[in-house]
Amino acid sequence: MPRTLDGQITIEKTPSYFVTLEAPRRIHSMSPDTKLIVVVRNPVTRAISDYAQTLSKTPGLPSFRALAFRHGLGPVDTAWSAVRIGLYAQHLDNWLRYFPLSHFLFVSGERLVSDPAGEVGRVQDFLGLKRVVTDKHFYFNATKGFPCLKKAQGSSRPRCLGKSKGRPHPRVPEAVVQRLRDFYQPFNRKFYQMIGQDFGWD
């Protein structure tokens, strides 16, 4: 981590921290006062998006259904990382052994798309920052299907997430989607109870 001076905040991110067993202990030993921001989205949509990203890099991958379930439409295969990552309650259990809930902010991935300034405002509040980023900093990119940052002063073009973001998802049969919804429902409800926030994924 870079040195942080008084009055500065250092932010580092990776999608793998939240689901890595050793991460909470290591981060706590480095800095027990660390504030933790976790972006979550509907675990079914998240799994399909994960599959779409992998498929773009590995054409010829088995179907989503073949990877998500054992033996056709048998039990959900939680060994597959695309499914396992969405078990938010289980991952949070591990983190709460090291950090109190007050150190966490859970950000809605869906609201980052529908109301980016509102969600970024919550992040600024959580970090004790003045609300500098507002609606005027975003525009909706119809091609990608999500908001992007407007052109910064001194920059020649707007800032948007890379090519890997905003790709179309493969069509997944409704029966498969419903099975996954049913599977995640008790985990989602436990997660809502743990954090006192309902994301309305059910």
PDB file of C-alpha atoms in Angstrom:
ATOM      1  CA  MET A   1       0.000   0.000   0.000  1.00  0.00           C
ATOM      2  CA  PRO A   2       1.287   3.525  -0.671  1.00  0.00           C
ATOM      3  CA  ARG A   3       2.074   5.707   2.322  1.00  0.00           C
ATOM      4  CA  THR A   4      -0.971   7.676   3.417  1.00  0.00           C
ATOM      5  CA  LEU A   5      -0.434  11.118   4.863  1.00  0.00           C
ATOM      6  CA  ASP A   6      -2.700  12.836   7.391  1.00  0.00           C
ATOM      7  CA  GLY A   7      -5.854  13.951   5.644  1.00  0.00           C
ATOM      8  CA  GLN A   8      -5.506  11.358   2.884  1.00  0.00           C
ATOM      9  CA  ILE A   9      -7.400   8.129   2.271  1.00  0.00           C
ATOM     10  CA  THR A  10      -5.848   5.223   0.395  1.00  0.00           C
ATOM     11  CA  ILE A  11      -8.285   2.991  -1.496  1.00  0.00           C
ATOM     12  CA  GLU A  12      -7.416  -0.392  -2.967  1.00  0.00           C
ATOM     13  CA  LYS A  13      -9.787  -2.824  -4.601  1.00  0.00           C
ATOM     14  CA  THR A  14     -10.097  -6.276  -6.027  1.00  0.00           C
ATOM     15  CA  PRO A  15     -13.137  -8.506  -6.513  1.00  0.00           C
ATOM     16  CA  SER A  16     -11.382 -11.459  -4.887  1.00  0.00           C
ATOM     17  CA  TYR A  17     -10.836 -10.071  -1.359  1.00  0.00           C
ATOM     18  CA  PHE A  18     -14.378 -10.701  -0.141  1.00  0.00           C
ATOM     19  CA  VAL A  19     -14.331 -14.377  -1.131  1.00  0.00           C
ATOM     20  CA  THR A  20     -10.727 -15.214  -0.140  1.00  0.00           C
ATOM     21  CA  LEU A  21     -10.582 -17.067   3.169  1.00  0.00           C
ATOM     22  CA  GLU A  22      -7.272 -15.581   4.337  1.00  0.00           C
ATOM     23  CA  ALA A  23      -8.030 -11.961   3.354  1.00  0.00           C
ATOM     24  CA  PRO A  24      -9.857 -10.758   6.525  1.00  0.00           C
ATOM     25  CA  ARG A  25      -7.099 -11.930   8.882  1.00  0.00           C
ATOM     26  CA  ARG A  26      -4.350 -10.450   6.700  1.00  0.00           C
ATOM     27  CA  ILE A  27      -6.095  -7.107   6.259  1.00  0.00           C
ATOM     28  CA  HIS A  28      -6.920  -6.925   9.978  1.00  0.00           C
ATOM     29  CA  SER A  29      -3.284  -7.589  10.912  1.00  0.00           C
ATOM     30  CA  MET A  30      -2.204  -4.800   8.541  1.00  0.00           C
ATOM     31  CA  SER A  31      -4.839  -2.268   9.661  1.00  0.00           C
ATOM     32  CA  PRO A  32      -7.703  -3.177  12.028  1.00  0.00           C
ATOM     33  CA  ASP A  33      -9.337   0.231  11.383  1.00  0.00           C
ATOM     34  CA  THR A  34      -9.760  -0.413   7.654  1.00  0.00           C
ATOM     35  CA  LYS A  35     -13.167   0.513   6.227  1.00  0.00           C
ATOM     36  CA  LEU A  36     -14.534  -2.090   3.836  1.00  0.00           C
ATOM     37  CA  ILE A  37     -16.767  -1.395   0.836  1.00  0.00           C
ATOM     38  CA  VAL A  38     -18.445  -4.430  -0.728  1.00  0.00           C
ATOM     39  CA  VAL A  39     -20.342  -4.106  -4.012  1.00  0.00           C
ATOM     40  CA  VAL A  40     -22.982  -6.822  -4.333  1.00  0.00           C
ATOM     41  CA  ARG A  41     -25.565  -7.606  -6.977  1.00  0.00           C
ATOM     42  CA  ASN A  42     -28.231 -10.231  -7.517  1.00  0.00           C
ATOM     43  CA  PRO A  43     -26.210 -13.467  -7.259  1.00  0.00           C
ATOM     44  CA  VAL A  44     -28.069 -15.069 -10.187  1.00  0.00           C
ATOM     45  CA  THR A  45     -27.284 -12.151 -12.513  1.00  0.00           C
ATOM     46  CA  ARG A  46     -23.750 -12.057 -11.094  1.00  0.00           C
ATOM     47  CA  ALA A  47     -23.185 -15.753 -11.892  1.00  0.00           C
ATOM     48  CA  ILE A  48     -24.457 -15.337 -15.469  1.00  0.00           C
ATOM     49  CA  SER A  49     -22.261 -12.250 -15.919  1.00  0.00           C
ATOM     50  CA  ASP A  50     -19.259 -14.172 -14.581  1.00  0.00           C
ATOM     51  CA  TYR A  51     -19.999 -16.949 -17.086  1.00  0.00           C
ATOM     52  CA  ALA A  52     -20.325 -14.407 -19.951  1.00  0.00           C
ATOM     53  CA  GLN A  53     -16.900 -12.963 -19.112  1.00  0.00           C
ATOM     54  CA  THR A  54     -15.275 -16.414 -18.962  1.00  0.00           C
ATOM     55  CA  LEU A  55     -17.020 -17.464 -22.200  1.00  0.00           C
ATOM     56  CA  SER A  56     -15.617 -14.405 -24.004  1.00  0.00           C
ATOM     57  CA  LYS A  57     -12.100 -15.573 -23.097  1.00  0.00           C
ATOM     58  CA  THR A  58     -12.733 -19.325 -23.438  1.00  0.00           C
ATOM     59  CA  PRO A  59     -15.016 -20.091 -26.392  1.00  0.00           C
ATOM     60  CA  GLY A  60     -16.316 -23.647 -26.345  1.00  0.00           C
ATOM     61  CA  LEU A  61     -16.983 -23.588 -22.594  1.00  0.00           C
ATOM     62  CA  PRO A  62     -19.761 -25.985 -21.473  1.00  0.00           C
ATOM     63  CA  SER A  63     -23.199 -24.395 -21.128  1.00  0.00           C
ATOM     64  CA  PHE A  64     -24.079 -22.328 -18.056  1.00  0.00           C
ATOM     65  CA  ARG A  65     -26.535 -25.027 -17.022  1.00  0.00           C
ATOM     66  CA  ALA A  66     -23.872 -27.772 -17.258  1.00  0.00           C
ATOM     67  CA  LEU A  67     -21.536 -25.795 -14.988  1.00  0.00           C
ATOM     68  CA  ALA A  68     -24.146 -24.543 -12.491  1.00  0.00           C
ATOM     69  CA  PHE A  69     -25.699 -27.942 -11.722  1.00  0.00           C
ATOM     70  CA  ARG A  70     -24.367 -31.403 -11.133  1.00  0.00           C
ATOM     71  CA  HIS A  71     -25.973 -34.162 -13.239  1.00  0.00           C
ATOM     72  CA  GLY A  72     -28.200 -32.052 -15.484  1.00  0.00           C
ATOM     73  CA  LEU A  73     -30.579 -30.174 -13.186  1.00  0.00           C
ATOM     74  CA  GLY A  74     -29.331 -31.936 -10.038  1.00  0.00           C
ATOM     75  CA  PRO A  75     -27.938 -30.063  -7.015  1.00  0.00           C
ATOM     76  CA  VAL A  76     -26.423 -26.623  -7.553  1.00  0.00           C
ATOM     77  CA  ASP A  77     -22.647 -26.954  -7.857  1.00  0.00           C
ATOM     78  CA  THR A  78     -21.240 -24.595  -5.208  1.00  0.00           C
ATOM     79  CA  ALA A  79     -17.721 -25.700  -6.157  1.00  0.00           C
ATOM     80  CA  TRP A  80     -18.074 -23.566  -9.315  1.00  0.00           C
ATOM     81  CA  SER A  81     -16.742 -20.116  -8.403  1.00  0.00           C
ATOM     82  CA  ALA A  82     -19.442 -18.286 -10.421  1.00  0.00           C
ATOM     83  CA  VAL A  83     -22.035 -19.805  -8.049  1.00  0.00           C
ATOM     84  CA  ARG A  84     -19.944 -19.774  -4.855  1.00  0.00           C
ATOM     85  CA  ILE A  85     -19.145 -16.045  -5.004  1.00  0.00           C
ATOM     86  CA  GLY A  86     -22.865 -15.190  -4.658  1.00  0.00           C
ATOM     87  CA  LEU A  87     -23.107 -16.872  -1.229  1.00  0.00           C
ATOM     88  CA  TYR A  88     -22.595 -13.480   0.411  1.00  0.00           C
ATOM     89  CA  ALA A  89     -23.746 -14.523   3.904  1.00  0.00           C
ATOM     90  CA  GLN A  90     -21.067 -17.215   4.086  1.00  0.00           C
ATOM     91  CA  HIS A  91     -18.298 -14.863   3.014  1.00  0.00           C
ATOM     92  CA  LEU A  92     -19.469 -12.163   5.426  1.00  0.00           C
ATOM     93  CA  ASP A  93     -19.422 -14.673   8.313  1.00  0.00           C
ATOM     94  CA  ASN A  94     -15.685 -15.047   7.746  1.00  0.00           C
ATOM     95  CA  TRP A  95     -15.106 -11.266   7.726  1.00  0.00           C
ATOM     96  CA  LEU A  96     -17.159 -10.662  10.873  1.00  0.00           C
ATOM     97  CA  ARG A  97     -14.663 -12.781  12.819  1.00  0.00           C
ATOM     98  CA  TYR A  98     -12.178  -9.911  12.330  1.00  0.00           C
ATOM     99  CA  PHE A  99     -14.148  -6.715  11.647  1.00  0.00           C
ATOM    100  CA  PRO A 100     -17.338  -5.262  13.176  1.00  0.00           C
ATOM    101  CA  LEU A 101     -20.302  -4.663  10.857  1.00  0.00           C
ATOM    102  CA  SER A 102     -19.825  -0.902  11.337  1.00  0.00           C
ATOM    103  CA  HIS A 103     -16.634  -1.131   9.238  1.00  0.00           C
ATOM    104  CA  PHE A 104     -18.631  -2.264   6.189  1.00  0.00           C
ATOM    105  CA  LEU A 105     -20.618  -0.450   3.536  1.00  0.00           C
ATOM    106  CA  PHE A 106     -22.612  -2.691   1.198  1.00  0.00           C
ATOM    107  CA  VAL A 107     -23.172  -1.022  -2.157  1.00  0.00           C
ATOM    108  CA  SER A 108     -25.891  -2.179  -4.553  1.00  0.00           C
ATOM    109  CA  GLY A 109     -24.524  -3.101  -7.967  1.00  0.00           C
ATOM    110  CA  GLU A 110     -28.002  -2.574  -9.423  1.00  0.00           C
ATOM    111  CA  ARG A 111     -28.259   0.944  -7.956  1.00  0.00           C
ATOM    112  CA  LEU A 112     -24.762   1.776  -9.229  1.00  0.00           C
ATOM    113  CA  VAL A 113     -26.384   1.466 -12.669  1.00  0.00           C
ATOM    114  CA  SER A 114     -29.777   3.063 -11.920  1.00  0.00           C
ATOM    115  CA  ASP A 115     -28.513   5.797  -9.543  1.00  0.00           C
ATOM    116  CA  PRO A 116     -24.705   6.012  -9.673  1.00  0.00           C
ATOM    117  CA  ALA A 117     -24.510   9.400  -7.950  1.00  0.00           C
ATOM    118  CA  GLY A 118     -26.701   8.168  -5.066  1.00  0.00           C
ATOM    119  CA  GLU A 119     -24.558   5.097  -4.433  1.00  0.00           C
ATOM    120  CA  VAL A 120     -21.299   7.038  -4.809  1.00  0.00           C
ATOM    121  CA  GLY A 121     -22.781   9.591  -2.395  1.00  0.00           C
ATOM    122  CA  ARG A 122     -23.227   6.825   0.188  1.00  0.00           C
ATOM    123  CA  VAL A 123     -19.581   5.833  -0.328  1.00  0.00           C
ATOM    124  CA  GLN A 124     -18.433   9.426   0.162  1.00  0.00           C
ATOM    125  CA  ASP A 125     -20.491   9.685   3.378  1.00  0.00           C
ATOM    126  CA  PHE A 126     -19.124   6.371   4.674  1.00  0.00           C
ATOM    127  CA  LEU A 127     -15.549   7.541   4.106  1.00  0.00           C
ATOM    128  CA  GLY A 128     -16.224  10.917   5.730  1.00  0.00           C
ATOM    129  CA  LEU A 129     -15.671  12.765   2.468  1.00  0.00           C
ATOM    130  CA  LYS A 130     -17.464  15.829   1.180  1.00  0.00           C
ATOM    131  CA  ARG A 131     -20.013  14.911  -1.510  1.00  0.00           C
ATOM    132  CA  VAL A 132     -18.074  16.065  -4.552  1.00  0.00           C
ATOM    133  CA  VAL A 133     -19.226  13.447  -7.095  1.00  0.00           C
ATOM    134  CA  THR A 134     -22.853  14.115  -8.086  1.00  0.00           C
ATOM    135  CA  ASP A 135     -25.337  13.485 -10.929  1.00  0.00           C
ATOM    136  CA  LYS A 136     -23.559  16.032 -13.111  1.00  0.00           C
ATOM    137  CA  HIS A 137     -20.518  13.736 -13.319  1.00  0.00           C
ATOM    138  CA  PHE A 138     -22.362  10.847 -15.054  1.00  0.00           C
ATOM    139  CA  TYR A 139     -24.030  10.158 -18.364  1.00  0.00           C
ATOM    140  CA  PHE A 140     -25.805   6.998 -19.489  1.00  0.00           C
ATOM    141  CA  ASN A 141     -23.938   5.101 -22.219  1.00  0.00           C
ATOM    142  CA  ALA A 142     -26.707   3.439 -24.243  1.00  0.00           C
ATOM    143  CA  THR A 143     -24.232   1.178 -26.084  1.00  0.00           C
ATOM    144  CA  LYS A 144     -22.826  -0.318 -22.878  1.00  0.00           C
ATOM    145  CA  GLY A 145     -26.104  -0.090 -20.969  1.00  0.00           C
ATOM    146  CA  PHE A 146     -24.706   1.619 -17.871  1.00  0.00           C
ATOM    147  CA  PRO A 147     -23.497   5.016 -16.639  1.00  0.00           C
ATOM    148  CA  CYS A 148     -20.043   6.382 -17.409  1.00  0.00           C
ATOM    149  CA  LEU A 149     -18.082   9.351 -16.084  1.00  0.00           C
ATOM    150  CA  LYS A 150     -18.262  12.518 -18.140  1.00  0.00           C
ATOM    151  CA  LYS A 151     -15.105  13.926 -19.644  1.00  0.00           C
ATOM    152  CA  ALA A 152     -12.743  15.177 -16.953  1.00  0.00           C
ATOM    153  CA  GLN A 153     -11.149  18.597 -17.321  1.00  0.00           C
ATOM    154  CA  GLY A 154      -8.042  18.279 -19.454  1.00  0.00           C
ATOM    155  CA  SER A 155      -9.146  14.911 -20.854  1.00  0.00           C
ATOM    156  CA  SER A 156     -10.113  14.332 -24.468  1.00  0.00           C
ATOM    157  CA  ARG A 157     -12.872  11.792 -23.857  1.00  0.00           C
ATOM    158  CA  PRO A 158     -15.288  10.423 -21.254  1.00  0.00           C
ATOM    159  CA  ARG A 159     -14.188   7.651 -18.878  1.00  0.00           C
ATOM    160  CA  CYS A 160     -16.071   4.379 -19.149  1.00  0.00           C
ATOM    161  CA  LEU A 161     -15.411   0.850 -17.950  1.00  0.00           C
ATOM    162  CA  GLY A 162     -13.388  -1.302 -20.343  1.00  0.00           C
ATOM    163  CA  LYS A 163     -14.447  -3.535 -23.227  1.00  0.00           C
ATOM    164  CA  SER A 164     -15.083  -6.464 -20.898  1.00  0.00           C
ATOM    165  CA  LYS A 165     -17.946  -4.555 -19.233  1.00  0.00           C
ATOM    166  CA  GLY A 166     -21.390  -4.188 -20.773  1.00  0.00           C
ATOM    167  CA  ARG A 167     -21.235  -7.271 -22.979  1.00  0.00           C
ATOM    168  CA  PRO A 168     -24.513  -9.109 -23.667  1.00  0.00           C
ATOM    169  CA  HIS A 169     -25.265 -12.098 -21.457  1.00  0.00           C
ATOM    170  CA  PRO A 170     -25.944 -15.501 -23.004  1.00  0.00           C
ATOM    171  CA  ARG A 171     -29.559 -16.670 -22.931  1.00  0.00           C
ATOM    172  CA  VAL A 172     -30.076 -18.971 -19.969  1.00  0.00           C
ATOM    173  CA  PRO A 173     -33.304 -21.071 -19.839  1.00  0.00           C
ATOM    174  CA  GLU A 174     -35.877 -19.702 -17.384  1.00  0.00           C
ATOM    175  CA  ALA A 175     -36.007 -23.062 -15.548  1.00  0.00           C
ATOM    176  CA  VAL A 176     -32.278 -22.747 -14.810  1.00  0.00           C
ATOM    177  CA  VAL A 177     -32.635 -19.133 -13.635  1.00  0.00           C
ATOM    178  CA  GLN A 178     -35.569 -20.074 -11.378  1.00  0.00           C
ATOM    179  CA  ARG A 179     -33.679 -22.999  -9.841  1.00  0.00           C
ATOM    180  CA  LEU A 180     -30.820 -20.654  -9.006  1.00  0.00           C
ATOM    181  CA  ARG A 181     -33.210 -18.024  -7.587  1.00  0.00           C
ATOM    182  CA  ASP A 182     -34.701 -20.684  -5.309  1.00  0.00           C
ATOM    183  CA  PHE A 183     -31.229 -21.880  -4.299  1.00  0.00           C
ATOM    184  CA  TYR A 184     -29.970 -18.406  -3.368  1.00  0.00           C
ATOM    185  CA  GLN A 185     -33.135 -17.243  -1.587  1.00  0.00           C
ATOM    186  CA  PRO A 186     -32.262 -18.501   1.940  1.00  0.00           C
ATOM    187  CA  PHE A 187     -28.681 -17.213   1.594  1.00  0.00           C
ATOM    188  CA  ASN A 188     -29.964 -13.814   0.445  1.00  0.00           C
ATOM    189  CA  ARG A 189     -32.388 -13.587   3.361  1.00  0.00           C
ATOM    190  CA  LYS A 190     -29.661 -14.462   5.847  1.00  0.00           C
ATOM    191  CA  PHE A 191     -27.431 -11.811   4.246  1.00  0.00           C
ATOM    192  CA  TYR A 192     -30.206  -9.177   4.518  1.00  0.00           C
ATOM    193  CA  GLN A 193     -30.667 -10.038   8.202  1.00  0.00           C
ATOM    194  CA  MET A 194     -26.934  -9.898   8.898  1.00  0.00           C
ATOM    195  CA  ILE A 195     -26.497  -6.420   7.417  1.00  0.00           C
ATOM    196  CA  GLY A 196     -29.966  -4.939   8.051  1.00  0.00           C
ATOM    197  CA  GLN A 197     -30.423  -4.134   4.361  1.00  0.00           C
ATOM    198  CA  ASP A 198     -32.747  -5.797   1.836  1.00  0.00           C
ATOM    199  CA  PHE A 199     -31.608  -5.654  -1.802  1.00  0.00           C
ATOM    200  CA  GLY A 200     -34.889  -7.119  -3.089  1.00  0.00           C
ATOM    201  CA  TRP A 201     -33.334  -9.900  -5.151  1.00  0.00           C
ATOM    202  CA  ASP A 202     -36.078 -12.442  -4.300  1.00  0.00           C
TER     203      ASP A 202
END
